[in-house]
């Protein structure tokens, strides 16, 4: 399913419930006249941290063949989002919720195959849902495609609009 800033949250685990509680408490600042925007941020990756490193460590396991959708944002693009929002004119209200992600939500299997092919890494094993720890399961529970239309309408320009748009340093 596609989700955007108008989608009612449905936290599926304690970590997600804690994030939503934090967001709700943050929004109470609006009663004091503070312009509040909650950023809903997916997995953050860079040349030093992310799926490539997890695959190279051989610790990454794909749940149920990697059919769940994944959303992500490169750390440099997240910095761009923050720069745009921090320089927003004070007299203009920002949206209450801003989903943050790149342009291409795709199933994990597609990203994993791309990274394995690109960096000559072995494909990870696929495990059944019943065989993963509750902590591992939290990474795969949402299975949704996040729309970044609102984020881009605010003037954000992504350097890495897709998981396929890798920085040159990635190939070192």
One Martini backbone bead per residue (centre of mass of N, CA, C, O) as a GRO file, in nm:
protein
  172
    1UNK     BB    1   0.099   0.034   0.017
    2UNK     BB    2   0.034   0.364   0.011
    3UNK     BB    3   0.198   0.642   0.174
    4UNK     BB    4   0.136   0.945   0.362
    5UNK     BB    5   0.063   1.226   0.548
    6UNK     BB    6  -0.256   1.107   0.565
    7UNK     BB    7  -0.179   0.854   0.700
    8UNK     BB    8  -0.267   0.647   0.935
    9UNK     BB    9  -0.121   0.527   1.190
   10UNK     BB   10   0.027   0.172   1.234
   11UNK     BB   11   0.170   0.047   1.484
   12UNK     BB   12   0.348  -0.284   1.509
   13UNK     BB   13   0.543  -0.185   1.745
   14UNK     BB   14   0.716  -0.052   2.003
   15UNK     BB   15   0.892   0.139   1.837
   16UNK     BB   16   0.657   0.271   1.677
   17UNK     BB   17   0.496   0.366   1.925
   18UNK     BB   18   0.718   0.553   2.036
   19UNK     BB   19   0.732   0.741   1.791
   20UNK     BB   20   0.438   0.836   1.801
   21UNK     BB   21   0.444   0.953   2.084
   22UNK     BB   22   0.659   1.162   2.023
   23UNK     BB   23   0.501   1.308   1.803
   24UNK     BB   24   0.258   1.388   1.980
   25UNK     BB   25   0.423   1.553   2.186
   26UNK     BB   26   0.545   1.750   1.986
   27UNK     BB   27   0.260   1.870   1.893
   28UNK     BB   28   0.202   2.026   2.168
   29UNK     BB   29   0.370   2.288   2.086
   30UNK     BB   30   0.146   2.433   1.921
   31UNK     BB   31   0.005   2.569   2.176
   32UNK     BB   32   0.280   2.773   2.176
   33UNK     BB   33   0.340   2.847   1.855
   34UNK     BB   34   0.483   2.609   1.731
   35UNK     BB   35   0.639   2.495   1.445
   36UNK     BB   36   0.541   2.166   1.354
   37UNK     BB   37   0.743   1.885   1.225
   38UNK     BB   38   0.716   1.559   1.129
   39UNK     BB   39   0.961   1.318   1.059
   40UNK     BB   40   0.946   1.041   0.837
   41UNK     BB   41   1.205   0.808   0.870
   42UNK     BB   42   1.390   0.590   0.725
   43UNK     BB   43   1.634   0.435   0.616
   44UNK     BB   44   1.978   0.500   0.665
   45UNK     BB   45   2.235   0.575   0.426
   46UNK     BB   46   2.578   0.494   0.324
   47UNK     BB   47   2.903   0.414   0.264
   48UNK     BB   48   2.927   0.304   0.583
   49UNK     BB   49   2.599   0.247   0.588
   50UNK     BB   50   2.416  -0.061   0.530
   51UNK     BB   51   2.343  -0.304   0.312
   52UNK     BB   52   2.625  -0.364   0.211
   53UNK     BB   53   2.744  -0.429   0.492
   54UNK     BB   54   2.544  -0.652   0.564
   55UNK     BB   55   2.617  -0.837   0.326
   56UNK     BB   56   2.926  -0.856   0.379
   57UNK     BB   57   2.882  -0.987   0.675
   58UNK     BB   58   2.653  -1.218   0.646
   59UNK     BB   59   2.386  -1.119   0.839
   60UNK     BB   60   2.182  -1.102   0.624
   61UNK     BB   61   1.825  -1.149   0.608
   62UNK     BB   62   1.558  -1.265   0.423
   63UNK     BB   63   1.221  -1.217   0.423
   64UNK     BB   64   1.024  -1.403   0.239
   65UNK     BB   65   1.209  -1.322  -0.027
   66UNK     BB   66   1.175  -0.996  -0.028
   67UNK     BB   67   0.865  -0.865  -0.058
   68UNK     BB   68   0.908  -0.632   0.104
   69UNK     BB   69   0.900  -0.305   0.136
   70UNK     BB   70   1.135  -0.033   0.076
   71UNK     BB   71   1.276   0.247   0.249
   72UNK     BB   72   1.493   0.536   0.184
   73UNK     BB   73   1.793   0.740   0.284
   74UNK     BB   74   2.034   0.946   0.228
   75UNK     BB   75   2.223   1.136   0.428
   76UNK     BB   76   2.252   1.379   0.227
   77UNK     BB   77   1.943   1.409   0.186
   78UNK     BB   78   1.870   1.462   0.478
   79UNK     BB   79   2.033   1.722   0.496
   80UNK     BB   80   1.868   1.869   0.280
   81UNK     BB   81   1.603   1.865   0.425
   82UNK     BB   82   1.698   2.023   0.675
   83UNK     BB   83   1.788   2.278   0.523
   84UNK     BB   84   1.513   2.352   0.411
   85UNK     BB   85   1.358   2.362   0.688
   86UNK     BB   86   1.556   2.564   0.846
   87UNK     BB   87   1.494   2.794   0.601
   88UNK     BB   88   1.216   2.843   0.662
   89UNK     BB   89   0.979   3.056   0.680
   90UNK     BB   90   0.830   3.151   0.973
   91UNK     BB   91   0.543   3.246   0.846
   92UNK     BB   92   0.548   2.951   0.737
   93UNK     BB   93   0.385   2.666   0.736
   94UNK     BB   94   0.432   2.350   0.800
   95UNK     BB   95   0.379   2.047   0.784
   96UNK     BB   96   0.305   1.813   1.028
   97UNK     BB   97   0.384   1.594   0.802
   98UNK     BB   98   0.695   1.435   0.669
   99UNK     BB   99   0.786   1.235   0.432
  100UNK     BB  100   1.094   1.044   0.403
  101UNK     BB  101   1.243   0.978   0.075
  102UNK     BB  102   1.287   0.832  -0.196
  103UNK     BB  103   1.166   0.740  -0.530
  104UNK     BB  104   1.218   0.400  -0.464
  105UNK     BB  105   1.009   0.175  -0.380
  106UNK     BB  106   1.111  -0.162  -0.293
  107UNK     BB  107   1.185  -0.466  -0.281
  108UNK     BB  108   1.434  -0.615  -0.120
  109UNK     BB  109   1.525  -0.812  -0.347
  110UNK     BB  110   1.607  -0.588  -0.549
  111UNK     BB  111   1.828  -0.455  -0.382
  112UNK     BB  112   1.997  -0.702  -0.317
  113UNK     BB  113   2.061  -0.780  -0.607
  114UNK     BB  114   2.203  -0.521  -0.686
  115UNK     BB  115   2.430  -0.533  -0.473
  116UNK     BB  116   2.539  -0.814  -0.541
  117UNK     BB  117   2.607  -0.752  -0.837
  118UNK     BB  118   2.779  -0.490  -0.804
  119UNK     BB  119   2.968  -0.626  -0.543
  120UNK     BB  120   3.004  -0.933  -0.545
  121UNK     BB  121   2.777  -1.073  -0.366
  122UNK     BB  122   2.615  -1.281  -0.180
  123UNK     BB  123   2.330  -1.419  -0.140
  124UNK     BB  124   2.104  -1.432   0.085
  125UNK     BB  125   1.914  -1.572   0.298
  126UNK     BB  126   1.597  -1.710   0.333
  127UNK     BB  127   1.340  -1.649   0.572
  128UNK     BB  128   1.108  -1.721   0.786
  129UNK     BB  129   0.916  -1.558   1.003
  130UNK     BB  130   0.943  -1.785   1.235
  131UNK     BB  131   1.289  -1.747   1.220
  132UNK     BB  132   1.272  -1.464   1.355
  133UNK     BB  133   1.333  -1.211   1.535
  134UNK     BB  134   1.176  -0.946   1.666
  135UNK     BB  135   1.392  -0.744   1.575
  136UNK     BB  136   1.408  -0.823   1.275
  137UNK     BB  137   1.103  -0.784   1.212
  138UNK     BB  138   1.091  -0.466   1.232
  139UNK     BB  139   1.225  -0.424   0.935
  140UNK     BB  140   0.954  -0.582   0.779
  141UNK     BB  141   0.651  -0.490   0.869
  142UNK     BB  142   0.537  -0.258   0.683
  143UNK     BB  143   0.508  -0.287   0.378
  144UNK     BB  144   0.563   0.007   0.219
  145UNK     BB  145   0.487   0.294   0.023
  146UNK     BB  146   0.648   0.600   0.006
  147UNK     BB  147   0.565   0.929  -0.032
  148UNK     BB  148   0.758   1.234  -0.162
  149UNK     BB  149   0.590   1.477  -0.270
  150UNK     BB  150   0.596   1.679  -0.039
  151UNK     BB  151   0.897   1.710  -0.003
  152UNK     BB  152   0.945   1.812  -0.300
  153UNK     BB  153   0.746   2.063  -0.278
  154UNK     BB  154   0.964   2.209  -0.073
  155UNK     BB  155   1.258   2.176  -0.250
  156UNK     BB  156   1.373   1.900  -0.267
  157UNK     BB  157   1.694   1.769  -0.376
  158UNK     BB  158   1.808   1.473  -0.496
  159UNK     BB  159   2.108   1.288  -0.525
  160UNK     BB  160   1.951   0.999  -0.429
  161UNK     BB  161   1.665   0.874  -0.581
  162UNK     BB  162   1.818   0.590  -0.569
  163UNK     BB  163   1.972   0.290  -0.504
  164UNK     BB  164   2.128   0.322  -0.795
  165UNK     BB  165   2.243   0.598  -0.678
  166UNK     BB  166   2.573   0.596  -0.642
  167UNK     BB  167   2.839   0.680  -0.498
  168UNK     BB  168   3.162   0.665  -0.588
  169UNK     BB  169   3.267   0.549  -0.307
  170UNK     BB  170   3.116   0.272  -0.331
  171UNK     BB  171   3.348   0.145  -0.536
  172UNK     BB  172   3.603   0.121  -0.329
   0.00000   0.00000   0.00000
